[in-house]
PDB file of C-alpha atoms in Angstrom:
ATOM      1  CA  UNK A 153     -11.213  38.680 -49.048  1.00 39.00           C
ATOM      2  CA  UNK A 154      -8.310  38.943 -51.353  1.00 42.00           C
ATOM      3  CA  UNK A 155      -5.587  36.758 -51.214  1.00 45.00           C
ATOM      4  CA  UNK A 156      -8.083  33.451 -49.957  1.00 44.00           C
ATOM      5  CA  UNK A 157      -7.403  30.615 -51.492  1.00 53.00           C
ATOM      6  CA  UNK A 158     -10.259  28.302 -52.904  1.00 60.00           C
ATOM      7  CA  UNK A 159     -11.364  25.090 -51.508  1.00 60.00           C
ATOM      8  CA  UNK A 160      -9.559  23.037 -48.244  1.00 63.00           C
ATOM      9  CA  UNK A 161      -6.534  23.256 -46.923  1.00 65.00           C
ATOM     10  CA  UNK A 162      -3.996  20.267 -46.864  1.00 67.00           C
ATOM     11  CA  UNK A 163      -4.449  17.840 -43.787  1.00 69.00           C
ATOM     12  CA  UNK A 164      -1.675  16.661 -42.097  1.00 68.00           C
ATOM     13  CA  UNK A 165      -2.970  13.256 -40.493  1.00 66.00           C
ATOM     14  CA  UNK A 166      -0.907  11.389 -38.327  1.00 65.00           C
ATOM     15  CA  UNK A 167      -0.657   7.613 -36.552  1.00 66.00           C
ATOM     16  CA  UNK A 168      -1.716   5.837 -39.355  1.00 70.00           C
ATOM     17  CA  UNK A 169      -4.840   7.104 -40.363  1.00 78.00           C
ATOM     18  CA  UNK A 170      -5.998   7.536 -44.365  1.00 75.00           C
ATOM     19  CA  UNK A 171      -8.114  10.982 -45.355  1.00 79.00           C
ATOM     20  CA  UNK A 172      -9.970  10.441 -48.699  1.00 79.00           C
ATOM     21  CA  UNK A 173     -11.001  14.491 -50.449  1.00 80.00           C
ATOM     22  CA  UNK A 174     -13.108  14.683 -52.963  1.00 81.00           C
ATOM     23  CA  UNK A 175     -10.741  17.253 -54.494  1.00 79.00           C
ATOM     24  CA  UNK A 176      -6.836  18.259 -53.912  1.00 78.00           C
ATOM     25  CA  UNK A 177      -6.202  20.651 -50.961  1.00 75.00           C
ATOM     26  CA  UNK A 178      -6.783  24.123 -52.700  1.00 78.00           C
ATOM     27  CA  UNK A 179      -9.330  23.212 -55.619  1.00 83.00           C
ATOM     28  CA  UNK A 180     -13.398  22.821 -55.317  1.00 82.00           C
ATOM     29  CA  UNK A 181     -15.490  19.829 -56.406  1.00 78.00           C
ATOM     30  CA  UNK A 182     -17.896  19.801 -58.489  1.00 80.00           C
ATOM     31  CA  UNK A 183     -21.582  19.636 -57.547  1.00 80.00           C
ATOM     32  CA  UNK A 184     -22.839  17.155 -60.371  1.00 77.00           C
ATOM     33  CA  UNK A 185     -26.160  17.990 -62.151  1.00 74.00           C
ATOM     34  CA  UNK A 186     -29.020  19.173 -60.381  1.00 73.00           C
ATOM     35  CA  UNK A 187     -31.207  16.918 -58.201  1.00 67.00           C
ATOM     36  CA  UNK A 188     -27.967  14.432 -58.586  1.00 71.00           C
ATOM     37  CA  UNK A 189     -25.187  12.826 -56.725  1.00 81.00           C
ATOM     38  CA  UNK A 190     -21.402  14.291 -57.323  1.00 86.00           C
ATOM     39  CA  UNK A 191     -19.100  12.831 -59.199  1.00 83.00           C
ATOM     40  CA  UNK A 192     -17.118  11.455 -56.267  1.00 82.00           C
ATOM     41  CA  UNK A 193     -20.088  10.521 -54.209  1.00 83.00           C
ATOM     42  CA  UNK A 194     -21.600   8.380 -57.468  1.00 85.00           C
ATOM     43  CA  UNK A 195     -17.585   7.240 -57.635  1.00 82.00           C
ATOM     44  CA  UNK A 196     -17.661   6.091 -54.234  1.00 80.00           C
ATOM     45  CA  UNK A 197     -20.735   4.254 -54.334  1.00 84.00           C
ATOM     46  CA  UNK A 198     -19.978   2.170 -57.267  1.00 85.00           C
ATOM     47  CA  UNK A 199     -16.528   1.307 -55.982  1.00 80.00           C
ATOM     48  CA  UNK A 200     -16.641   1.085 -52.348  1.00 77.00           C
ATOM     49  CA  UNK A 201     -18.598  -2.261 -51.923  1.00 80.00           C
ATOM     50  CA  UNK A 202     -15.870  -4.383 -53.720  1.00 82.00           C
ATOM     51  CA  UNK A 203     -15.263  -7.464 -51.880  1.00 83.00           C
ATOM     52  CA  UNK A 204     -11.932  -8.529 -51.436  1.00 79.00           C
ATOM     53  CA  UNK A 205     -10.220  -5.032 -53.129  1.00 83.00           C
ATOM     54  CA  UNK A 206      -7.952  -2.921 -50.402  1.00 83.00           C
ATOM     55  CA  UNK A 207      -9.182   0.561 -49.420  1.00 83.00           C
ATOM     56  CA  UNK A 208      -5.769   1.975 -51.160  1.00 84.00           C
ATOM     57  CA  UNK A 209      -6.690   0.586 -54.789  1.00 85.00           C
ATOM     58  CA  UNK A 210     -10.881   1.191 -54.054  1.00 86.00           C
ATOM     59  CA  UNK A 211      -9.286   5.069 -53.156  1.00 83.00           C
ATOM     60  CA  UNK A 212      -7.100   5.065 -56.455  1.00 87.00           C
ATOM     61  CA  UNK A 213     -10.372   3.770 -58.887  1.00 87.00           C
ATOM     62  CA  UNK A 214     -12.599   6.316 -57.382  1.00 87.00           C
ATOM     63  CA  UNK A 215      -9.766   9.030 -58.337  1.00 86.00           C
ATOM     64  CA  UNK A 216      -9.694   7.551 -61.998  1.00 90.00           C
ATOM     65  CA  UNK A 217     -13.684   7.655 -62.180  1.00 89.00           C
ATOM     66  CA  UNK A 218     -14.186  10.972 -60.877  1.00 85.00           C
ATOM     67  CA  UNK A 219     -11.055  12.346 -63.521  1.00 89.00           C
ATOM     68  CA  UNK A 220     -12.577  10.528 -66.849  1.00 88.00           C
ATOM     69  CA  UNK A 221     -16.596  12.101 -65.435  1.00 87.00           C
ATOM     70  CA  UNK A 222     -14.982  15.597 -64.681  1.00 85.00           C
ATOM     71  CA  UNK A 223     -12.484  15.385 -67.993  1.00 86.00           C
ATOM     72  CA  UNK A 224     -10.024  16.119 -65.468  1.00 82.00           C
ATOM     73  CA  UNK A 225     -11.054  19.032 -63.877  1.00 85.00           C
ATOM     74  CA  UNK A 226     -11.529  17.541 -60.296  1.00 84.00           C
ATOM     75  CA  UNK A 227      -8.950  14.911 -59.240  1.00 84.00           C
ATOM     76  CA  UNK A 228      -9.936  13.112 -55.891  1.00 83.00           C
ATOM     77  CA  UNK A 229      -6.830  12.738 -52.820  1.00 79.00           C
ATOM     78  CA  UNK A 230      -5.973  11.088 -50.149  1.00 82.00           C
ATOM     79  CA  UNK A 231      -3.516  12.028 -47.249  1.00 75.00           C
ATOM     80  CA  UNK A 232      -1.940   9.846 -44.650  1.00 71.00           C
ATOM     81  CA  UNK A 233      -0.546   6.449 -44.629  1.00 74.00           C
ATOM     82  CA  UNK A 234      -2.063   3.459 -43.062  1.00 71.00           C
ATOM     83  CA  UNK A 235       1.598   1.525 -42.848  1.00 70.00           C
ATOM     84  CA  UNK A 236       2.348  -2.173 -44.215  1.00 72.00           C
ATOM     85  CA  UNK A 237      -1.187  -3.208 -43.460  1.00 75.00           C
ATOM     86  CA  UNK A 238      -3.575  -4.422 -45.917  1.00 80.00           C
ATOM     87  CA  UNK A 239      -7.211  -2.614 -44.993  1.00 79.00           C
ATOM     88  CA  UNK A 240     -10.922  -4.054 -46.773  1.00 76.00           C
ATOM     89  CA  UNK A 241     -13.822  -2.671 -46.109  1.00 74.00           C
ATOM     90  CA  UNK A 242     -15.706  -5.720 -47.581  1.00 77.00           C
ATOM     91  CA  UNK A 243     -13.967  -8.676 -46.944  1.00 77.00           C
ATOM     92  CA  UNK A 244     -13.202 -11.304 -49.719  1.00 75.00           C
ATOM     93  CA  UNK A 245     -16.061 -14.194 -50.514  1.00 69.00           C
ATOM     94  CA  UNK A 246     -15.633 -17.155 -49.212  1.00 65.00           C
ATOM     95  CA  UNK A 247     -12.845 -18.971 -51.536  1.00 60.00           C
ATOM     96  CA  UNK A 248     -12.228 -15.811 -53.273  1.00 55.00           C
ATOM     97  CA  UNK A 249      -8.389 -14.191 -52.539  1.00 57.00           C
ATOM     98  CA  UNK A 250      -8.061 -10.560 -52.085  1.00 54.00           C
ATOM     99  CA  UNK A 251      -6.498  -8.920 -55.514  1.00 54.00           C
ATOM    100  CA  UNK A 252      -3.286  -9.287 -56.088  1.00 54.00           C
ATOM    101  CA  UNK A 253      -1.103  -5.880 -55.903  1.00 50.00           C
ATOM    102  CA  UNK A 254       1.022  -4.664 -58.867  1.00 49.00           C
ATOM    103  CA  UNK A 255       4.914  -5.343 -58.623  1.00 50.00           C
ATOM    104  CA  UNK A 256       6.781  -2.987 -57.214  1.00 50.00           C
ATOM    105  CA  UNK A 257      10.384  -1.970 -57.719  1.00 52.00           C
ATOM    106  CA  UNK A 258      10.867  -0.842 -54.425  1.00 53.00           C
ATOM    107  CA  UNK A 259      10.687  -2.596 -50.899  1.00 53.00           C
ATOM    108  CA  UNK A 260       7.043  -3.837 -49.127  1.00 56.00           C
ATOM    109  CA  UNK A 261       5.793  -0.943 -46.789  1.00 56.00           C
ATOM    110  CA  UNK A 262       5.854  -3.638 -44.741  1.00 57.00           C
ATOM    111  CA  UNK A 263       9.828  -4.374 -44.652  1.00 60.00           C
ATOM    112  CA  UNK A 264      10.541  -0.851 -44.787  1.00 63.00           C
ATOM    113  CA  UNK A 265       8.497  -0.191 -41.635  1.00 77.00           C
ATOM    114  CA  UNK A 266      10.146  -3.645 -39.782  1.00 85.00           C
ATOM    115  CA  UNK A 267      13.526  -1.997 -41.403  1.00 83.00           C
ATOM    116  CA  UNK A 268      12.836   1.048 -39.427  1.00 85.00           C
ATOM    117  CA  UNK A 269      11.958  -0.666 -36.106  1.00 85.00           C
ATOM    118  CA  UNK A 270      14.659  -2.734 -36.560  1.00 86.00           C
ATOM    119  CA  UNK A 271      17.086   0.245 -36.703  1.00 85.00           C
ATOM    120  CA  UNK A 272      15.714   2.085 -33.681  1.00 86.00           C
ATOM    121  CA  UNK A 273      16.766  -0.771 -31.418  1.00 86.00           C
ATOM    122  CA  UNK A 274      20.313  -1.630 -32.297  1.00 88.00           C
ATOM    123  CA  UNK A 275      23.092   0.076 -31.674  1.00 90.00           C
ATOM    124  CA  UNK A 276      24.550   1.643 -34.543  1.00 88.00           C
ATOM    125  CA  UNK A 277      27.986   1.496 -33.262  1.00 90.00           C
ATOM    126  CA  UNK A 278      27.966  -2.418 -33.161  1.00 91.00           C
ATOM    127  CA  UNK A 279      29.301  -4.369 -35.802  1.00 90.00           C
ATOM    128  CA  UNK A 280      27.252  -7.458 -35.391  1.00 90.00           C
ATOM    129  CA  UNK A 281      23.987  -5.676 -35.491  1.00 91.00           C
ATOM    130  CA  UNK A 282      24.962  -3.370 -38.500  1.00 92.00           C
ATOM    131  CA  UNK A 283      25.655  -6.521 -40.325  1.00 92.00           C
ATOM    132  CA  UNK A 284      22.594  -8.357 -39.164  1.00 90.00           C
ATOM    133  CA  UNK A 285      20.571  -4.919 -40.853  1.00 88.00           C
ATOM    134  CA  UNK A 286      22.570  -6.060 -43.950  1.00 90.00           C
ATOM    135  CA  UNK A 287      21.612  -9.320 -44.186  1.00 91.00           C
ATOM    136  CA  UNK A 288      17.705  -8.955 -43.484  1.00 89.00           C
ATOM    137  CA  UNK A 289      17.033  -5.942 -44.788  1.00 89.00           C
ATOM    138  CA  UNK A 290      19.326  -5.783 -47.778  1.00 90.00           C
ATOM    139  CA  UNK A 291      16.485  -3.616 -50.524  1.00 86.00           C
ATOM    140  CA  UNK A 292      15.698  -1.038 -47.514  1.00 87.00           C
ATOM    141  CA  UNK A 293      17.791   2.480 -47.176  1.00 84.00           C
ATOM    142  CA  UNK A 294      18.851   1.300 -43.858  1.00 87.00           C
ATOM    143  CA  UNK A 295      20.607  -1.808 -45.313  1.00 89.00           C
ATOM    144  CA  UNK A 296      22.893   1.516 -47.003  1.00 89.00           C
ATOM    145  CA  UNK A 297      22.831   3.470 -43.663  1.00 89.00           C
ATOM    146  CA  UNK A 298      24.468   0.027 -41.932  1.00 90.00           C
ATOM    147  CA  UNK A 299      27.144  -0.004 -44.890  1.00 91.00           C
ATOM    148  CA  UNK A 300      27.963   3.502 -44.365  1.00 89.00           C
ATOM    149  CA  UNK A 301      27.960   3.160 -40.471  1.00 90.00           C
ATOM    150  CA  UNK A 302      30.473   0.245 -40.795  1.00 91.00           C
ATOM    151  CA  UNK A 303      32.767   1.635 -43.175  1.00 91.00           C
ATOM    152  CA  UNK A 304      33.257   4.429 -40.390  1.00 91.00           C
ATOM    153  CA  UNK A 305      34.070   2.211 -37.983  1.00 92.00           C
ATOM    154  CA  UNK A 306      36.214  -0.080 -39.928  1.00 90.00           C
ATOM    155  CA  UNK A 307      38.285   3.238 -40.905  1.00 90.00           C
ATOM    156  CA  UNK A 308      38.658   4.072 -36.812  1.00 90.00           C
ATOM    157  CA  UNK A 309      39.767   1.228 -35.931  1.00 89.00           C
ATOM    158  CA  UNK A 310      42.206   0.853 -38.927  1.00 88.00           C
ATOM    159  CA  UNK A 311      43.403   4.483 -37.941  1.00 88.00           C
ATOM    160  CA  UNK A 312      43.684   3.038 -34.100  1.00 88.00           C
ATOM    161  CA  UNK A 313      46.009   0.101 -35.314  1.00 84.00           C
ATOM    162  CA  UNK A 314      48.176   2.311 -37.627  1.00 84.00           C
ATOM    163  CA  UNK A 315      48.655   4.827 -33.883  1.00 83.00           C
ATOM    164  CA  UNK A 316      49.676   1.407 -32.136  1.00 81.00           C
ATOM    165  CA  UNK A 317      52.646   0.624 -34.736  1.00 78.00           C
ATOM    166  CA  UNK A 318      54.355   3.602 -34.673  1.00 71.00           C
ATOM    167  CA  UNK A 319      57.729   3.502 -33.829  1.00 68.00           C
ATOM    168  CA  UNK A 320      58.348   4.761 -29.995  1.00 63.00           C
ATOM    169  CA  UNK A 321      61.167   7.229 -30.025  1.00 59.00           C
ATOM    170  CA  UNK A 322      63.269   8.208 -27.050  1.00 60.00           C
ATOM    171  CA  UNK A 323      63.278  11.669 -25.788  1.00 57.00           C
ATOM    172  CA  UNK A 324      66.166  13.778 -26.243  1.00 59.00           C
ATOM    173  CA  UNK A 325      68.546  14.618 -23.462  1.00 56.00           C
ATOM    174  CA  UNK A 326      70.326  16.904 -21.777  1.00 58.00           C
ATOM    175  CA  UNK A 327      73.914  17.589 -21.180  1.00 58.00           C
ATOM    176  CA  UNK A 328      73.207  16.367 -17.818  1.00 58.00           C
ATOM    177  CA  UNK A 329      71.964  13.090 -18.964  1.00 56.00           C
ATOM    178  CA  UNK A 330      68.122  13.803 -17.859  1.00 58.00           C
ATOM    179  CA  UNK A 331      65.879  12.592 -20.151  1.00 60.00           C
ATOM    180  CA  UNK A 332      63.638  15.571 -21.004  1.00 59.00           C
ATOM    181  CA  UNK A 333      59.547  15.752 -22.128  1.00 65.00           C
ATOM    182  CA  UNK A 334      59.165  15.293 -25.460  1.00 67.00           C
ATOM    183  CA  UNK A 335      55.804  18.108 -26.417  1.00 67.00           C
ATOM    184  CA  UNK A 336      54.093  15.426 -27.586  1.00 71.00           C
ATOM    185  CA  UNK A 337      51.525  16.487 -30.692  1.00 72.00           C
ATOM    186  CA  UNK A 338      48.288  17.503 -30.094  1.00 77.00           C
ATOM    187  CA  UNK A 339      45.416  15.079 -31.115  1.00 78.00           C
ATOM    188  CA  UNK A 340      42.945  15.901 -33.889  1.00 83.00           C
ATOM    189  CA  UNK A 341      39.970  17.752 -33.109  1.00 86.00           C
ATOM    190  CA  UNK A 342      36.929  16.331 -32.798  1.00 88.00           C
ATOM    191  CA  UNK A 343      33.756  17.670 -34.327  1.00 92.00           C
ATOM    192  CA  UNK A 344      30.114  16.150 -34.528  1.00 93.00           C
ATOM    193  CA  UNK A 345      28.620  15.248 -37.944  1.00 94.00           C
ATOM    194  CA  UNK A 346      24.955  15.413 -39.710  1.00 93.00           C
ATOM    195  CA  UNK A 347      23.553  11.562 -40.531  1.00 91.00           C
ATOM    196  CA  UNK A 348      20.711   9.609 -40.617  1.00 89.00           C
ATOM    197  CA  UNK A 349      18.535  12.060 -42.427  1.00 91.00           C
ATOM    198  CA  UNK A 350      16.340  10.338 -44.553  1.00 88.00           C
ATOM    199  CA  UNK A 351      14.277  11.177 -48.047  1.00 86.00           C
ATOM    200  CA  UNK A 352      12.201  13.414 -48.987  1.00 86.00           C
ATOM    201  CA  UNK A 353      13.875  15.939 -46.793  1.00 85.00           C
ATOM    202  CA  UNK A 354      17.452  13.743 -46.715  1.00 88.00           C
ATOM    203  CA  UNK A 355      19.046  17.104 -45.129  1.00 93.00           C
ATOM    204  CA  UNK A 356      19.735  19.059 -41.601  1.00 93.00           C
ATOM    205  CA  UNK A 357      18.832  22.697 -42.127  1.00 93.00           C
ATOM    206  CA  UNK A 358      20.854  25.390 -40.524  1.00 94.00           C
ATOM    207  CA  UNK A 359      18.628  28.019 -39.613  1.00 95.00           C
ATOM    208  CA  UNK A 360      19.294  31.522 -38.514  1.00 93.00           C
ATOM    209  CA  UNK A 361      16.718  31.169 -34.972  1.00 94.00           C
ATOM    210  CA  UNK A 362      16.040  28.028 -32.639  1.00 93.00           C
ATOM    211  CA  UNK A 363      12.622  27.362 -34.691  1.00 92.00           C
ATOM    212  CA  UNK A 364      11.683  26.597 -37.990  1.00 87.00           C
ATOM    213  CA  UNK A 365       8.512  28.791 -37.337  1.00 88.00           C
ATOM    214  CA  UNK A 366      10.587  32.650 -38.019  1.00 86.00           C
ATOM    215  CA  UNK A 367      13.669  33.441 -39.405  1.00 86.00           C
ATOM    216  CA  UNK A 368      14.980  31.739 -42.438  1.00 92.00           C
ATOM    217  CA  UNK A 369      17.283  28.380 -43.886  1.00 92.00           C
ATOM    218  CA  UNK A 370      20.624  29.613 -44.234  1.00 93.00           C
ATOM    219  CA  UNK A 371      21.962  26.154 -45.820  1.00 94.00           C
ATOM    220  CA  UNK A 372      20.870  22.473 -46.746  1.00 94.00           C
ATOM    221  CA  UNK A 373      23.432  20.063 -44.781  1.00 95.00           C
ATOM    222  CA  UNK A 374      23.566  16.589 -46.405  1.00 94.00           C
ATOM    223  CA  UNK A 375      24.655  13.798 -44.361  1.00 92.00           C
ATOM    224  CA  UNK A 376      28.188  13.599 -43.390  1.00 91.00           C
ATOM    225  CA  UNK A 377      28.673  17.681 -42.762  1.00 94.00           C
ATOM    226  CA  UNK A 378      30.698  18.477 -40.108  1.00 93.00           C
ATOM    227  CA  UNK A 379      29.750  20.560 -37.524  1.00 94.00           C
ATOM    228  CA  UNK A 380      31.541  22.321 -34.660  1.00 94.00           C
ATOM    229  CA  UNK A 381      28.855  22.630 -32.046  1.00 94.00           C
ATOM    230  CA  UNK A 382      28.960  26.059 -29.572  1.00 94.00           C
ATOM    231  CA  UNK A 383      25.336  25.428 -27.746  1.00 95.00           C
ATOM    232  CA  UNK A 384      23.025  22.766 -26.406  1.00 93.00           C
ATOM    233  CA  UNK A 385      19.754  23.850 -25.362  1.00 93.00           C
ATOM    234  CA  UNK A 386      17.362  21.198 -23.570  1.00 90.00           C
ATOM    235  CA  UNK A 387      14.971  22.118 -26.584  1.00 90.00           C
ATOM    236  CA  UNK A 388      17.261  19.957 -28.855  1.00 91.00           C
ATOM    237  CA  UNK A 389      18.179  23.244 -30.914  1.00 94.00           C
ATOM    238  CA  UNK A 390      22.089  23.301 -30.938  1.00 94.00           C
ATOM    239  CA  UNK A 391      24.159  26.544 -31.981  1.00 96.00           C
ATOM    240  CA  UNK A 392      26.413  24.987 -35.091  1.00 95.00           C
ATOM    241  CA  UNK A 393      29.207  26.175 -37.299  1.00 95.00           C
ATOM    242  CA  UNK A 394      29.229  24.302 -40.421  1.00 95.00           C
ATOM    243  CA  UNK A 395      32.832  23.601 -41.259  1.00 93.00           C
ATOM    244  CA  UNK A 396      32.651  23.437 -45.076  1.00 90.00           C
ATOM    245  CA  UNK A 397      31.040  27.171 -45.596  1.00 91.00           C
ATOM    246  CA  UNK A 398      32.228  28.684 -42.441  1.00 92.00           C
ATOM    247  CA  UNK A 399      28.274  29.692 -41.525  1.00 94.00           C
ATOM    248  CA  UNK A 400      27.751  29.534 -37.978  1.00 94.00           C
ATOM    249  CA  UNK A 401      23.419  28.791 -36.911  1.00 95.00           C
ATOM    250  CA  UNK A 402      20.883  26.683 -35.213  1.00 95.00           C
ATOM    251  CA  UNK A 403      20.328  22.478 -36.058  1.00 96.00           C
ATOM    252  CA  UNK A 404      17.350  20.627 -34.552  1.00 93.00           C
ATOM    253  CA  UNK A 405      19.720  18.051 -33.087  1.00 93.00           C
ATOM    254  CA  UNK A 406      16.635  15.347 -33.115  1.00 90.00           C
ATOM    255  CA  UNK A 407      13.213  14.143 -34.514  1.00 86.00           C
ATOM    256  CA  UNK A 408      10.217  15.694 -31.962  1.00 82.00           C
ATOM    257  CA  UNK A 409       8.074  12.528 -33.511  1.00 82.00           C
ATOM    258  CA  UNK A 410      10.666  10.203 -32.462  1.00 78.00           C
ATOM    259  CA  UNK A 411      12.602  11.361 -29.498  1.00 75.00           C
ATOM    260  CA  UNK A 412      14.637   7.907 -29.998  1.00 79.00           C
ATOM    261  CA  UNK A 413      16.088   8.866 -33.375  1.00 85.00           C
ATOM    262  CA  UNK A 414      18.832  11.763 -33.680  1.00 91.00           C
ATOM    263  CA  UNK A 415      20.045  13.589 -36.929  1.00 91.00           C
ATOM    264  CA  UNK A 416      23.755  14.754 -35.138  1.00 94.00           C
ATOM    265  CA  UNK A 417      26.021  12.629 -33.917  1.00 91.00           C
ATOM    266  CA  UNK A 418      29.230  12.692 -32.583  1.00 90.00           C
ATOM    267  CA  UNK A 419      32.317  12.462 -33.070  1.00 88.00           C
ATOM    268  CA  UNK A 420      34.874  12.748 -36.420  1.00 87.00           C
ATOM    269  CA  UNK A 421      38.187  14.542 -36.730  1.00 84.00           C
ATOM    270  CA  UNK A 422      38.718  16.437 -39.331  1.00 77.00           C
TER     271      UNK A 422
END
C-alpha cells in the first residue's frame, strides 16, 4: 500500500538485552549471490567465534564487514544496552586476556550505572551525601547534579541566616499607649521547579493533554523552570503554568520506568 515503509521497524528492547539487525530499522538487506550466504550471515560467521573479543566489538566488526562487502549500501544495527557488563560468547584461552577496549573520554558504563544507583538512594536534600556523590563519582553528570543541588541549599540557608539578623522593630502605638499589630509582610511565594532531567531528552515537556500519545508539545522546559502547579492527578500528570512564558499545560511529574525518580520538585520562591 502507499505510504509503507520498507524493511523493520525500530525495536525498543528493554532490561538489558542487545538486538543485533542485519540492516537499520527502515532499510532491507541484501540477499548475497545466489545459492550463497548474506553478507551479514558470512559477517557473522567469520567474526562470532573470536575468543576472548566482547559481543559489543564482535557486533561493531560484523557492521564494518558487511559495509566494505555491500560498498555501503547495507549497514548492520544493534539496539539495546547490556549495562557496564562485559559479555563473550567464546571465552578467552587459557592465559590469553580478553582485548583491551579503546580509551574513552567519557565515564565507564559501569560508574555511570553505580553513579545512578548511587543517586536513587540518597537524599538529595542532605549535604553529606551530595558531597559523598562528589567525591566518588566526580566524571559522572550526577557529580554536576550534587553541585547544583548544594549550591541551592547553601543559598537557603544563607537566605535563612540573613531573615535571623534583621533588626526587630517595635510596633507603633497608639495615643493610648497600646502597642498595635504591625501587618507584618507577606512571605514569598512558593512555586515547584523542573530538575533532574537528564540527556538526550535533558527537558520536561509541557503538553497541551495528560498524555504524550494526542495533542501536541507546547514548550521544552530545561531544568530549573518554575512552575506554578494547579492539578495533581494520581496518574502523575500535573496541570502547570510555566512562569517564564505565562503558558499554562500538563507535566509528567515522574519517570513510569522508575517510579523512584521524579522530574518536579518542590519548592523555590520566586
Amino acid at each position: 500500500r502507499g505510504g509503507v515503509e520498507r524493511g523493520l521497524a525500530r525495536p525498543e528492547p528493554r532490561e538489558r538485552i542487545l538486538v543485533a539487525f542485519s540492516a537499520r530499522h527502515g532499510t532491507v538487506a541484501q540477499d548475497g549471490v545466489a545459492g550463497g550466504l548474506s553478507p551479514f550471515a558470512t559477517a557473522l560467521i567469520e567474526h562470532l567465534p573470536t575468543p576472548g573479543e566482547e559481543i559489543r566489538f564482535i557486533m561493531g566488526r560484523v557492521e564494518d564487514a558487511v559495509i566494505k562487502s555491500t560498498g555501503g549500501a547495507q549497514q548492520p544495527f544493534t539496539y539495546g544496552s547490556l549495562g557496564g557488563e562485559k559479555v563473550y560468547l567464546t571465552p578467552p584461552q587459557t592465559g590469553e586476556k580478553p582485548a583491551a577496549a579503546a580509551p574513552q573520554s567519557s565515564p565507564p558504563q559501569s560508574d555511570v550505572s553505580a553513579a545512578e544507583r548511587a543517586w536513587q538512594a540518597i537524599n538529595p536534600e542532605n549535604k553529606e551525601q551530595l558531597l559523598a556523590i562528589q567525591r566518588r563519582f566526580p566524571d559522572t553528570f550526577y557529580a554536576d547534579v550534587a553541585k547544583s543541588r548544594l549550591q541551592e541549599i547553601e543559598r537557603r540557608e544563607a537566605a535563612a541566616r540573613l531573615e535571623t539578623l534583621k533588626p526587630q522593630v517595635q510596633p507603633p502605638s497608639n495615643q493610648s499607649g497600646f502597642n498595635l499589630p504591625r501587618p507584618s509582610a507577606p512571605e514569598p511565594k512558593q512555586y515547584h521547579y523542573v530538575w533532574d532531567t537528564r540527556p538526550p531528552d535533558d527537558y520536561l515537556a509541557l503538553r497541551s493533554e495528560p498524555t504524550a500519545r494526542s495533542g501536541f508539545r507546547i514548550r521544552k522546559m530545561p531544568n530549573g523552570t518554575m512552575l506554578d502547579v494547579f492539578e495533581k492527578r494520581s496518574d502523575g500528570w500535573w496541570r502547570v503554568k510555566d512562569l517564564d512564558s505565562g503558558e499554562v499545560g500538563w507535566a509528567k511529574f515522574r519517570d513510569d520506568r522508575d517510579r523512584s525518580r521524579v522530574w518536579i520538585y518542590c519548592c523555590r520562591s520566586r
